[in-house]
XYZ file of C-alpha atoms in Angstrom:
641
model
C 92.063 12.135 94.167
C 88.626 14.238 94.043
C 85.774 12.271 92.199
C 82.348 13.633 91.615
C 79.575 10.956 91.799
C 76.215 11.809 90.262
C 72.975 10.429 91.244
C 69.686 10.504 90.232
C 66.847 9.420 91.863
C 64.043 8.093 90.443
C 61.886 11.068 90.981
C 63.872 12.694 88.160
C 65.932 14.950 90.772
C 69.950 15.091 90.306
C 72.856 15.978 92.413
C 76.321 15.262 93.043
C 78.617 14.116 96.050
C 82.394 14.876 95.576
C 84.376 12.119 97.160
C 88.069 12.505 97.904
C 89.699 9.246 98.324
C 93.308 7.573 97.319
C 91.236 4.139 97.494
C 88.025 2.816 96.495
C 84.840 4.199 96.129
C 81.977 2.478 98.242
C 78.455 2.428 97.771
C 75.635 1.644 100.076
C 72.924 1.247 102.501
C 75.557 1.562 105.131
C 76.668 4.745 106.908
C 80.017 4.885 106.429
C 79.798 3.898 103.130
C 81.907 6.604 100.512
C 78.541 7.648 99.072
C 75.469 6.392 101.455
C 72.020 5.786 100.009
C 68.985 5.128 101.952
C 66.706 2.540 100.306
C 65.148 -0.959 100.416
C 66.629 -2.119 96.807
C 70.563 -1.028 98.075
C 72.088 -3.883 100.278
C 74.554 -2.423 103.269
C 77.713 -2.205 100.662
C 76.025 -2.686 97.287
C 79.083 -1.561 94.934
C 82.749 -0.791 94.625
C 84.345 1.704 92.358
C 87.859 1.309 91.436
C 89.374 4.449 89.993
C 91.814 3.595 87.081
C 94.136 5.189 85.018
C 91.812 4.691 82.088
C 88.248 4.686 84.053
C 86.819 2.611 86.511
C 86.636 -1.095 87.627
C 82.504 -1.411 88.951
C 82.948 -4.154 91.414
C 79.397 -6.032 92.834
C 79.291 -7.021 95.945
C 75.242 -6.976 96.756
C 72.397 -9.509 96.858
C 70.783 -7.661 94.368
C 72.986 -6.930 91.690
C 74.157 -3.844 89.472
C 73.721 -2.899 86.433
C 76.594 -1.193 84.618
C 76.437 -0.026 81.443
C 72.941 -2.227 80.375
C 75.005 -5.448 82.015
C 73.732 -7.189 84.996
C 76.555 -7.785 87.339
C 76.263 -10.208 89.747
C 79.194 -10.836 92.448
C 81.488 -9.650 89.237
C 83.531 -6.776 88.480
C 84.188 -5.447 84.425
C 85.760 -2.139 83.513
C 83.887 0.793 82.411
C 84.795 4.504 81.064
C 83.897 7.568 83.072
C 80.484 8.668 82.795
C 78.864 5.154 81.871
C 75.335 4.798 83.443
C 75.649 2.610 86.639
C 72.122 1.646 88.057
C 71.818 0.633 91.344
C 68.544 -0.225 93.182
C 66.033 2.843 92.149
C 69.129 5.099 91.959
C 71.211 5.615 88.490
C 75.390 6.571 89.265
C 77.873 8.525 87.306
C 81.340 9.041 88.228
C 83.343 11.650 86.809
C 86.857 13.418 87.858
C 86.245 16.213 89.920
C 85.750 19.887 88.232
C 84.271 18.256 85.350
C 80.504 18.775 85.836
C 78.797 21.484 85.739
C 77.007 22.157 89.329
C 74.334 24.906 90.954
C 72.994 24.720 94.414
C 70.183 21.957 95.200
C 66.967 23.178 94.220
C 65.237 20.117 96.350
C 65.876 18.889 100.014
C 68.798 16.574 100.185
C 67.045 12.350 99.741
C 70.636 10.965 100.885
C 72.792 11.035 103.908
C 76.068 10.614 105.507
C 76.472 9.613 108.756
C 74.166 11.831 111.186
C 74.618 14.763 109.334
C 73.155 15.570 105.617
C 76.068 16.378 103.090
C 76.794 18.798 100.809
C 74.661 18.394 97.643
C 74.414 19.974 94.369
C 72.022 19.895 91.366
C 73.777 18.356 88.353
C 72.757 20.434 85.000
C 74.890 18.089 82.288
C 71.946 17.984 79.585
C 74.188 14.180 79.166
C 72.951 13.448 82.410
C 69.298 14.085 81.566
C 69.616 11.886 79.160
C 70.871 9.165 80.398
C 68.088 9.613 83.013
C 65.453 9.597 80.208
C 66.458 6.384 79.582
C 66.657 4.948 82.953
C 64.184 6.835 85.083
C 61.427 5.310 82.634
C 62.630 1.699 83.629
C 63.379 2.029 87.397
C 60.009 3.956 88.231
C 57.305 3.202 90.627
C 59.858 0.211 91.419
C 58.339 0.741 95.250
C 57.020 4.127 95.699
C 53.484 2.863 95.627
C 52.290 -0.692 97.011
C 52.765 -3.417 95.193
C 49.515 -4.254 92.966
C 47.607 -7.207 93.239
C 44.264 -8.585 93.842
C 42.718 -7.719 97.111
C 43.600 -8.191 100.168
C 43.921 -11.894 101.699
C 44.961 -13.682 104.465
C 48.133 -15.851 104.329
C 47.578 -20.134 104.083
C 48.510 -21.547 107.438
C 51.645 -21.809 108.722
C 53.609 -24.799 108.895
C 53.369 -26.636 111.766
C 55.572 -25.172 114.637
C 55.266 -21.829 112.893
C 53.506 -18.403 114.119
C 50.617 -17.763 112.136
C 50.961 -14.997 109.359
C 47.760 -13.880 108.191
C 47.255 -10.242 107.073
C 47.677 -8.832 103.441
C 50.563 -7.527 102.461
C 51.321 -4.404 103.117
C 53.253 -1.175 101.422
C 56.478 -0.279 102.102
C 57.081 0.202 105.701
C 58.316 3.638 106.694
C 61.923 3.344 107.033
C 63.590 5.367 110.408
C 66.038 7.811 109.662
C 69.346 5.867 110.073
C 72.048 5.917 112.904
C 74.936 4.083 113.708
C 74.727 0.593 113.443
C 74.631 -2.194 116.781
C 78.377 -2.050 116.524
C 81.153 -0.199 115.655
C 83.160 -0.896 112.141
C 86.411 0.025 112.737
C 88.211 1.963 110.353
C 86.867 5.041 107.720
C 84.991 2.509 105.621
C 83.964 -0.930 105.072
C 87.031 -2.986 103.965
C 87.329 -3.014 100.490
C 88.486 -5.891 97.750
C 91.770 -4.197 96.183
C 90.874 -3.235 92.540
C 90.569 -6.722 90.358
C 88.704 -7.199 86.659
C 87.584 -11.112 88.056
C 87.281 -11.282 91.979
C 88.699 -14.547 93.268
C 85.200 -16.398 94.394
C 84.760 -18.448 97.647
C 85.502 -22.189 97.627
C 82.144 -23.373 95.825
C 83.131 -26.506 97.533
C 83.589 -25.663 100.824
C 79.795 -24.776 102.225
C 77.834 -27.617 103.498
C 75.835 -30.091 100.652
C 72.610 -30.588 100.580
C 73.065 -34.200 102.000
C 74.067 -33.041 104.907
C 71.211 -31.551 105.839
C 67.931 -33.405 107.796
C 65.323 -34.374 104.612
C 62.694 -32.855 106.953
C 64.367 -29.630 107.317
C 65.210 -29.520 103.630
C 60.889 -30.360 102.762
C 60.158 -27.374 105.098
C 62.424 -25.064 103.079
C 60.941 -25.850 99.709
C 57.404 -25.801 101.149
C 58.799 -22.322 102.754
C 60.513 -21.241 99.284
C 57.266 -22.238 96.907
C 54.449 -20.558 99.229
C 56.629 -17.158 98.972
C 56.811 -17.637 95.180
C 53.124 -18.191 94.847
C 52.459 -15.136 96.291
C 54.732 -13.086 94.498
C 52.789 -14.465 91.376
C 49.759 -13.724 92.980
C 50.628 -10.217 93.908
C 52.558 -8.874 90.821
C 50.620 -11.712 88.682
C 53.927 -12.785 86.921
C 51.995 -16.121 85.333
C 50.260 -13.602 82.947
C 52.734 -11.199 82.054
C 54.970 -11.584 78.690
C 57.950 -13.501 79.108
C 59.833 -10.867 76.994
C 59.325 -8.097 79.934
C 60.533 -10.222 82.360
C 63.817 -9.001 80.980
C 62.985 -5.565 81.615
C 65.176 -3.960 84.162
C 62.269 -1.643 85.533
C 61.045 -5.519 86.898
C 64.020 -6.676 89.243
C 63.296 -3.609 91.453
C 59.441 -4.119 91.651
C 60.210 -8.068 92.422
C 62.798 -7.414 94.761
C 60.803 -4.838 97.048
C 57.667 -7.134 97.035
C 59.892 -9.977 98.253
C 61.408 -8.342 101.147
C 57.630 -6.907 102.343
C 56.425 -10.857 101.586
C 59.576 -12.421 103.240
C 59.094 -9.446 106.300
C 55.617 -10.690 107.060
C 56.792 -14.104 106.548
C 59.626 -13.400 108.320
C 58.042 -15.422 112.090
C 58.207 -18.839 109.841
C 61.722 -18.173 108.754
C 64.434 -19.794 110.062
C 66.834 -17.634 111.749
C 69.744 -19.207 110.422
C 68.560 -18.188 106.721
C 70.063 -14.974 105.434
C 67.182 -12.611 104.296
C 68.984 -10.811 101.726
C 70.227 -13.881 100.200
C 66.806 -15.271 100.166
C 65.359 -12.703 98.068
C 68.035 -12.464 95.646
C 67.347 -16.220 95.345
C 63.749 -15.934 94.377
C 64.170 -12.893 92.500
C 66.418 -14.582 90.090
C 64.132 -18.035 90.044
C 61.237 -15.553 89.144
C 62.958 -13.378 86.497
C 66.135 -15.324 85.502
C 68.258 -18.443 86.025
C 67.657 -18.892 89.271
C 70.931 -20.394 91.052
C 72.604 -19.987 87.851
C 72.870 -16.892 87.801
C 75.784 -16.134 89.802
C 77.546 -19.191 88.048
C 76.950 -17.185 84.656
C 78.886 -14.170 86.069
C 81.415 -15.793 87.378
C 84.331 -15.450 84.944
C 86.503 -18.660 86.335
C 83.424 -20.796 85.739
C 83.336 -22.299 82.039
C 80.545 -24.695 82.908
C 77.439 -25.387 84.595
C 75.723 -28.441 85.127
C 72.517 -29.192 86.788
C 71.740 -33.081 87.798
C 68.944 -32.413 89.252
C 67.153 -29.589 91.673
C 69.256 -30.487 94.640
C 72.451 -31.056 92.589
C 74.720 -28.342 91.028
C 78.256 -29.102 89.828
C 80.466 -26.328 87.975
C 83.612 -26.526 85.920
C 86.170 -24.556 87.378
C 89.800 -24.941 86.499
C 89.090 -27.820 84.166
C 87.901 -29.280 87.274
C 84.470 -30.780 88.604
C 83.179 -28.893 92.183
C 79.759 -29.703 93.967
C 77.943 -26.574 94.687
C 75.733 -26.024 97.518
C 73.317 -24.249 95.438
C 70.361 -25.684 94.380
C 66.860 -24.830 92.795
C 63.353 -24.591 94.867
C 61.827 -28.025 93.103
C 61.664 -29.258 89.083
C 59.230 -26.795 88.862
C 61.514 -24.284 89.274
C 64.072 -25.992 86.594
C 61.385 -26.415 84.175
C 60.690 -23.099 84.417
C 64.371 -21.692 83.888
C 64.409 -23.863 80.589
C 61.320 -22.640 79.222
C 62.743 -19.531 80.040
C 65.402 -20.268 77.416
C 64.190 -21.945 74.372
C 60.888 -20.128 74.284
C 62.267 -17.234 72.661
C 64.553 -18.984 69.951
C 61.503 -20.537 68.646
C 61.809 -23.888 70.474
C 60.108 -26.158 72.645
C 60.957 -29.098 75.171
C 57.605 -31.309 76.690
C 57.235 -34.677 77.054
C 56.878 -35.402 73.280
C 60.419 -33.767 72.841
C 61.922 -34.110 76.378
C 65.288 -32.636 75.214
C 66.453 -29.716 73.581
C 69.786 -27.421 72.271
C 69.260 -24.196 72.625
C 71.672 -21.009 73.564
C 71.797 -18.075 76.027
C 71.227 -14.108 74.817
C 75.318 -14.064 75.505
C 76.141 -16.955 73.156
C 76.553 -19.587 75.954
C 75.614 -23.341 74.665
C 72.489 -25.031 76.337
C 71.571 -28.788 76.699
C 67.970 -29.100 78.667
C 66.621 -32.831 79.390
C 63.861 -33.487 81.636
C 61.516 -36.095 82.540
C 60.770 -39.081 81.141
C 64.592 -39.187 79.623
C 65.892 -37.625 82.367
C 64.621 -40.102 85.331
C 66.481 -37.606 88.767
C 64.411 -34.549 87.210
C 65.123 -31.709 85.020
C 69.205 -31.355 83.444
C 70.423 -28.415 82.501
C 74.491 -28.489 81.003
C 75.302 -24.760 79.873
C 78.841 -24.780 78.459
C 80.092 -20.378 78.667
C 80.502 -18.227 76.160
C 83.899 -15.992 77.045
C 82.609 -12.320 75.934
C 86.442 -11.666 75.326
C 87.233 -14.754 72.743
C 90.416 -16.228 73.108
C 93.217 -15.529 70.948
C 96.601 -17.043 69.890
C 98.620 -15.042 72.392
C 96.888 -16.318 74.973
C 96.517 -19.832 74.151
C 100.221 -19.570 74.219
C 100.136 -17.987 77.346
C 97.847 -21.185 78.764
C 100.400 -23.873 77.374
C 97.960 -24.738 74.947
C 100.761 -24.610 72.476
C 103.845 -23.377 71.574
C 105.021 -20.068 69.105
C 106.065 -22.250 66.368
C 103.020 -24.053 66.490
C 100.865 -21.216 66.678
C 102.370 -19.317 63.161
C 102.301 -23.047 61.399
C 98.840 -23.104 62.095
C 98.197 -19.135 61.134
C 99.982 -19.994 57.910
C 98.081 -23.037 57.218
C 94.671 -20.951 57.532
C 96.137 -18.415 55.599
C 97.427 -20.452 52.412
C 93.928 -22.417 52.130
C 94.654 -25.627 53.940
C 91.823 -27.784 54.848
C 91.972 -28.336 58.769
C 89.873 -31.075 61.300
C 89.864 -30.359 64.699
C 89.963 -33.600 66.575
C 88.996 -33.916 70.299
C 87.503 -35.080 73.360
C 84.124 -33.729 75.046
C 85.026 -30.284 76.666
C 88.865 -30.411 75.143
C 88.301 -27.213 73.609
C 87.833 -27.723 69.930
C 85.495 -25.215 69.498
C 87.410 -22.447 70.884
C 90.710 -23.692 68.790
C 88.170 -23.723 65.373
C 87.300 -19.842 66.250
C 90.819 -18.893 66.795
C 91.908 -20.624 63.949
C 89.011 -18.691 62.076
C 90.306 -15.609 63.441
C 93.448 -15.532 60.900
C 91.054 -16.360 57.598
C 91.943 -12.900 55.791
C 89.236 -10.073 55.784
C 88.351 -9.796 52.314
C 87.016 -13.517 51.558
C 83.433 -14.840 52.125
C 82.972 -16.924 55.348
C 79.786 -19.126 56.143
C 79.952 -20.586 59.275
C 76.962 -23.523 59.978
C 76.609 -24.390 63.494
C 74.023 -26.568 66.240
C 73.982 -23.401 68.548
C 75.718 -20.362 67.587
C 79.097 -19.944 69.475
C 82.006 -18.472 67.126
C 83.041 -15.283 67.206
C 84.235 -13.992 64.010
C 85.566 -10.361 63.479
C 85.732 -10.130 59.610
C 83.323 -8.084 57.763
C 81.693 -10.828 55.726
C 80.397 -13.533 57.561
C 77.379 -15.464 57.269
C 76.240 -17.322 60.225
C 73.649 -19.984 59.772
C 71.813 -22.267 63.098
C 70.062 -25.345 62.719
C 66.348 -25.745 63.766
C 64.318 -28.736 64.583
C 61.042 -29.394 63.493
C 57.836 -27.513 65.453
C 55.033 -29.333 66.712
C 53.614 -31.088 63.646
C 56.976 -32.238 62.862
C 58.133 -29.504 59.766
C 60.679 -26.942 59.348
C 63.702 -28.836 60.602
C 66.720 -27.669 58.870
C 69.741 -29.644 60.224
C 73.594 -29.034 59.108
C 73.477 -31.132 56.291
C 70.395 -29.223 55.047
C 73.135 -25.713 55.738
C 75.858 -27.389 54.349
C 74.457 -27.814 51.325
C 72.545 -24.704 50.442
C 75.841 -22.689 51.831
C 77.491 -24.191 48.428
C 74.811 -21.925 46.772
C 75.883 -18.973 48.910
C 79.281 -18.156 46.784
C 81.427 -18.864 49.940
C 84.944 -18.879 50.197
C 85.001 -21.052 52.963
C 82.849 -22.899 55.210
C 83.267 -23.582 58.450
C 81.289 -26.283 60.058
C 80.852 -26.167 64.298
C 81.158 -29.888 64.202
C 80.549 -32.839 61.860
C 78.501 -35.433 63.440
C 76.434 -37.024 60.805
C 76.230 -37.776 56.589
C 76.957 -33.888 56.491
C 80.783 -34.734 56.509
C 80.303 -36.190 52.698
C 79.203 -33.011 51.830
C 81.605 -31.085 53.727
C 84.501 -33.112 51.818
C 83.391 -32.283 48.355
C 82.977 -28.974 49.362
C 86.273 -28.833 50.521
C 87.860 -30.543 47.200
C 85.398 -28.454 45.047
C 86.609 -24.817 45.212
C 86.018 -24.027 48.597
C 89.588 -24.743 49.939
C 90.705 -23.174 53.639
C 87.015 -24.719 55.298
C 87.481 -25.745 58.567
C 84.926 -28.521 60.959
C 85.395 -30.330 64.017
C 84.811 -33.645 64.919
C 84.991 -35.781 68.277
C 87.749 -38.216 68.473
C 90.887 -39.130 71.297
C 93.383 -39.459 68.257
C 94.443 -38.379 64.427
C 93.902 -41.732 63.354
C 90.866 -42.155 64.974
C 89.863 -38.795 64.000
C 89.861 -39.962 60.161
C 88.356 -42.849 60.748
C 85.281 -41.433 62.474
C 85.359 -38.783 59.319
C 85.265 -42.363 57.101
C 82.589 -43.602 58.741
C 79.874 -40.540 59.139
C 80.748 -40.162 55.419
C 79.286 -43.866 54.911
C 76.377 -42.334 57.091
C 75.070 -40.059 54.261
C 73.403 -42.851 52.438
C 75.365 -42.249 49.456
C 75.943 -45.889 48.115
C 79.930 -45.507 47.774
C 82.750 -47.832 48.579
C 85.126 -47.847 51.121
C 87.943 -46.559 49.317
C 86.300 -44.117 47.053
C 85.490 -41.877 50.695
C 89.261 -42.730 51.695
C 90.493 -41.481 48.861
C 87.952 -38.473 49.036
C 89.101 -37.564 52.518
C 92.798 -38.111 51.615
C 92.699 -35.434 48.447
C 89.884 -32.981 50.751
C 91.958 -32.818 54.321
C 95.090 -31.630 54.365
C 95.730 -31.392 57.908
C 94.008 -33.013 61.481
C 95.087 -30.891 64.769
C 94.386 -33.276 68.000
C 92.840 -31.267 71.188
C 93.135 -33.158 74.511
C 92.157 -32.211 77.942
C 94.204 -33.688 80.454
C 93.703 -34.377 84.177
C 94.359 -32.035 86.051
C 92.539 -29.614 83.500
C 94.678 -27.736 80.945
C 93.859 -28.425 77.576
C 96.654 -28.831 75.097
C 97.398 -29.741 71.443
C 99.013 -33.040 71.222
C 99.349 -33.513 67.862
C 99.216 -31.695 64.269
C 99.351 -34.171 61.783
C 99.237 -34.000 57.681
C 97.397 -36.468 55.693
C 99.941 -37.577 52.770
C 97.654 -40.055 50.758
C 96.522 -43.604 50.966
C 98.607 -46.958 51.182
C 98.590 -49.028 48.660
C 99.615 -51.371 50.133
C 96.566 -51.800 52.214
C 94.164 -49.261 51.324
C 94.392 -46.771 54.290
C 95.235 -43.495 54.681
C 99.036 -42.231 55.673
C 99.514 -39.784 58.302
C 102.885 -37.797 58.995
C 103.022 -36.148 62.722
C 104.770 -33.073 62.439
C 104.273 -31.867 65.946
C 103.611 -34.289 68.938
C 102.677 -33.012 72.812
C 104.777 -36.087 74.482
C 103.961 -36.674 78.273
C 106.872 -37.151 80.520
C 104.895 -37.353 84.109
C 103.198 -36.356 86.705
C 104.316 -32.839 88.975
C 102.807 -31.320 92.109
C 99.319 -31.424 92.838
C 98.799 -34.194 89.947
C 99.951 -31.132 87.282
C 100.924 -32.666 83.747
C 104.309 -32.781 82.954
C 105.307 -32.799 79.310
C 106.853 -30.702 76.131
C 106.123 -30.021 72.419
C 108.139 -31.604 70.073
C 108.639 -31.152 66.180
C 108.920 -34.649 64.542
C 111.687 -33.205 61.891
C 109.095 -33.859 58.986
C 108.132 -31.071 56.754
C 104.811 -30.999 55.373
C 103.870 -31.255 51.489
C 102.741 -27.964 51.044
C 105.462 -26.027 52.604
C 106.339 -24.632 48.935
C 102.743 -22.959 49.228
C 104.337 -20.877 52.117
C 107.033 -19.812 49.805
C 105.132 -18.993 46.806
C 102.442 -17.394 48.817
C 104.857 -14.838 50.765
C 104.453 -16.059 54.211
C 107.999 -17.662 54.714
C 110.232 -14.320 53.796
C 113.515 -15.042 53.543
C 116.015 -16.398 56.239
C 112.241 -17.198 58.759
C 112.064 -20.599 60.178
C 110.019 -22.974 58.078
C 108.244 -24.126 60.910
């Protein structure tokens, strides 16, 4: 197979290098690299193509990062078509099948090699191309073809003691040699190569060494190490001033990066040698432009949470399960920083006054910041993922979250108008059940979804989605969800759907829900059906509404017509373990009657502590199973349930 990759360098110049490979395509600093680019900002084997029948799988595998298609990959692969934009250091890629761009000979000298000898180059004249360079070239220049600016010229603070003394200015980019073969041979054509995968199987995150391990002293001489290299690269691109909304600029990772290696080069006596350079800038570039440590946790697609105790402490959720990282952040400074980072631009603010905050990332991902006084180790950071591809039914099947017959009582229930709770533990995954659930609400009705931090994904063409805010500085504009929940009545919605009812708003969301606005959905944290109701009961008493007991039991009993029960279990699937109905209230003693009509019913305990278990249908058919009928979702001679 023949592919023609098309660069462009940042001096506006174009050509193209036809590869002919059966396997991947590899790009990078290294000479035997597929296509090999000489440059600073381009790590030895910086990125992986994967031809496909349908395009191309971009796989990262640098320090630095790639951008693909305006996303920032980092250690991640996603799947692109032919022709999409792929930026990596200074230098923006484009991969097309062979024969399919038009070519004339190079017009300029050759700015890449091969080996020891120049290839064969050719000047791309695809007006597309242009374009796309247009766009880029504006971004990604001057990222280090001039010295980085900065006030003038002074001598480094004094090394640490032991160290070699580093005191000159920093300098330009050193001239780079024209490359040979490196110290030692690689055997083979190319680097080895991952085979082609959309979500590369990570290292053990558990299996590098923790931070207790290492001597205190050592770890005080790398923060000391970590915070003087940072203060000059404020000093020297003067980062403290500059908006935080260009920090997000991708013209800025290539300017930070190359004035990090010429800092960490000089430094590079005080260093030591067991640290890994490369790693070390990509560690400071994303402290001074992003997350910091995070960052690679945010790409990682089997990570669905992050969770900083404190600088030196980083666990991640992967699998359902808890692992201890050995990443960690410079100092609180640096934490404080990253969180600032976050709620500055949604308009809110975390100090000492208000040492905690919800907030959520540009990709939808839910954020809980804490820091000192509350938080007495340092700064916390939990950041619960937002999947870019939501879940659906199918798949949820797929995970044993529940079974087929389950899936298309539920989809029917949505459909016919049914009032649903979602009932569940911390992290159970009630959330992501209420947005596939929302999924099957039919196109043509009016949906107003009210939520802490925006985090469902709904496809239909008429949604409203409303976020809560909390008061600024002098203690005004707060608008929580009982505030939404009440002005979406005025909104002419055909259903609301509540992220999760924690407080008096659940009074409102019941008449709501027994007032014209059948089909709304909420959630609601509870480890049972019954338990679920009962916590509805008493945030309902919370509202300050002066109402008895069974005037709200009654209430719920005529508003909810069904309570689905979300559990995560140990060993970390999450499952539904009950649907139940809600038939009316006792009279003999006042409370509400619940019927099970499926049950999750736990038989033991397999291999490796997995959960052994099946679904079961009690035999009981709900109340509203005519609705089915009349409505034209059981045709005849379908299963009821």
């Amino acid at each position: 197979m023949e592919v023609d990759v098309i660069i462009e360098g940042e001096e506006g110049d174009s050509w193209t290098e036809r590869v002919s490979t059966d396997g991947p395509i590899t790009i990078g600093r290294h000479y035997q690299s597929s296509v090999c680019l000489d440059s600073d900002l381009i790590s030895r084997q910086h990125v992986i193509f994967h031809p496909t029948v349908q395009g191309l799988i971009v796989e990262d595998v640098s320090t630095n990062g790639t951008l693909a298609g305006g996303i920032l990959l980092r250690k991640s692969s996603m799947e692109i078509a032919y022709g999409t934009p792929v930026v990596v250091g200074e230098y923006t890629l484009r991969l097309q099948p062979a024969g399919q761009v038009e070519v004339r000979p190079p017009t300029a000298p050759p700015r890449a090699y091969k080996g020891d000898m120049p290839t064969e180059r050719v000047m791309v004249s695809d007006p597309s191309v242009q374009a796309v360079r247009m766009a880029h070239a504006k971004r990604l220049a001057d990222a280090h073809a001039a010295p980085v600016p900065g006030p003038p010229p002074r001598a480094v603070p004094a090394p640490l003691p032991g160290a070699a003394p580093a005191a000159m200015p920093i300098p330009g980019p050193p001239p780079r040699p024209v490359p040979g073969p490196p110290p030692r041979a690689i055997p083979g054509p190319a680097p080895a190569a991952q085979p082609p995968t959309l979500a590369p199987a990570p290292a053990p995150v558990d299996s590098a060494p923790q931070q207790e391990d290492r001597p205190s002293g050592e770890i005080d001489a790398d923060v000391a190490l970590r915070r003087e290299i940072h203060r000059q690269l404020l000093e020297h691109l003067d980062l403290a001033t500059l908006d935080p909304s260009k920090l997000d600029d991708p013209s800025m990772r290539p300017k930070v990066l190359g004035a990090l290696r010429r800092i960490v080069k000089l430094m590079d006596a005080r260093i030591p040698a067991g640290i890994d350079r490369d790693k070390l800038v990509g560690d400071l570039a994303d402290e001074a432009l992003g997350l910091g440590p995070l960052e690679r946790f945010l790409s990682d697609p089997t990570i669905s949470e992050v969770m900083v105790v404190d600088p030196n402490t980083i666990f991640v959720e992967r699998g359902g399960k808890l692992v201890l990282t050995e990443a960690r952040f410079t100092d609180d400074e640096r934490v404080r920083a990253v969180i600032e980072r976050i709620v500055t631009p949604l308009g809110r603010r975390i100090d000492e006054s208000a040492p905690l905050v919800d907030a959520r990332l540009k990709d939808g991902s839910r954020v809980n910041a804490v820091i000192r006084p509350i938080a007495l180790r340092g700064s916390c950071i939990t950041i619960r993922k937002f999947s870019r591809v939501p879940l659906t039914v199918e798949k949820l099947i797929g995970y044993g979250t529940l079974t087929e017959s389950m899936a298309r009582f539920l989809s029917r229930s949505v459909i016919a108008k049914k009032n649903i709770v979602i009932s569940g533990g911390t992290g159970s995954g009630k959330t992501t059940l209420l947005n596939v659930l929302s999924s099957a609400i039919p196109e043509e009705e009016r949906i107003v979804t009210i939520e802490d931090a925006a985090e469902l994904q709904l496809h239909q063409p008429h949604v409203v989605s409303l976020e809560t805010r909390p008061a600024n500085m002098e203690g005004k504009g707060e608008y929580t969800i009982r505030d939404l929940v009440r002005n979406a009545l005025r909104m002419r919605p055909d259903r609301i759907v509540v992220g999760e009812c924690r407080g008096g708003e659940a009074l409102d969301m019941l008449q709501a829900m027994n007032t014209g606005h059948e089909g709304s959905m909420t959630t609601t944290h509870a480890n049972s059906p019954e338990e679920g109701v009962a916590r509805i009961e008493t945030l309902a008493l919370m509202s300050g509404v002066d109402l008895p007991s069974r005037a709200i039991r009654d209430q719920i009993a005529k508003s909810i017509h069904l309570v689905v029960q979300q559990s995560r279990f140990p060993d970390g699937t999450r499952k539904i373990t009950a649907i139940t109905e809600l038939v009316g209230i006792d009279e003999a003693d006042g409370s509400i009657e619940l019927r099970p009509i499926y049950l999750y019913v736990r038989t033991g305990t397999g291999e490796g502590g997995k959960v052994l278990g099946e679904f079961q249908a009690t035999g009981y058919l709900p109340s509203f199973l005519d609705d089915f009928i009349v409505t034209g979702l059981i045709k005849p001679g379908e299963p009821f349930l």
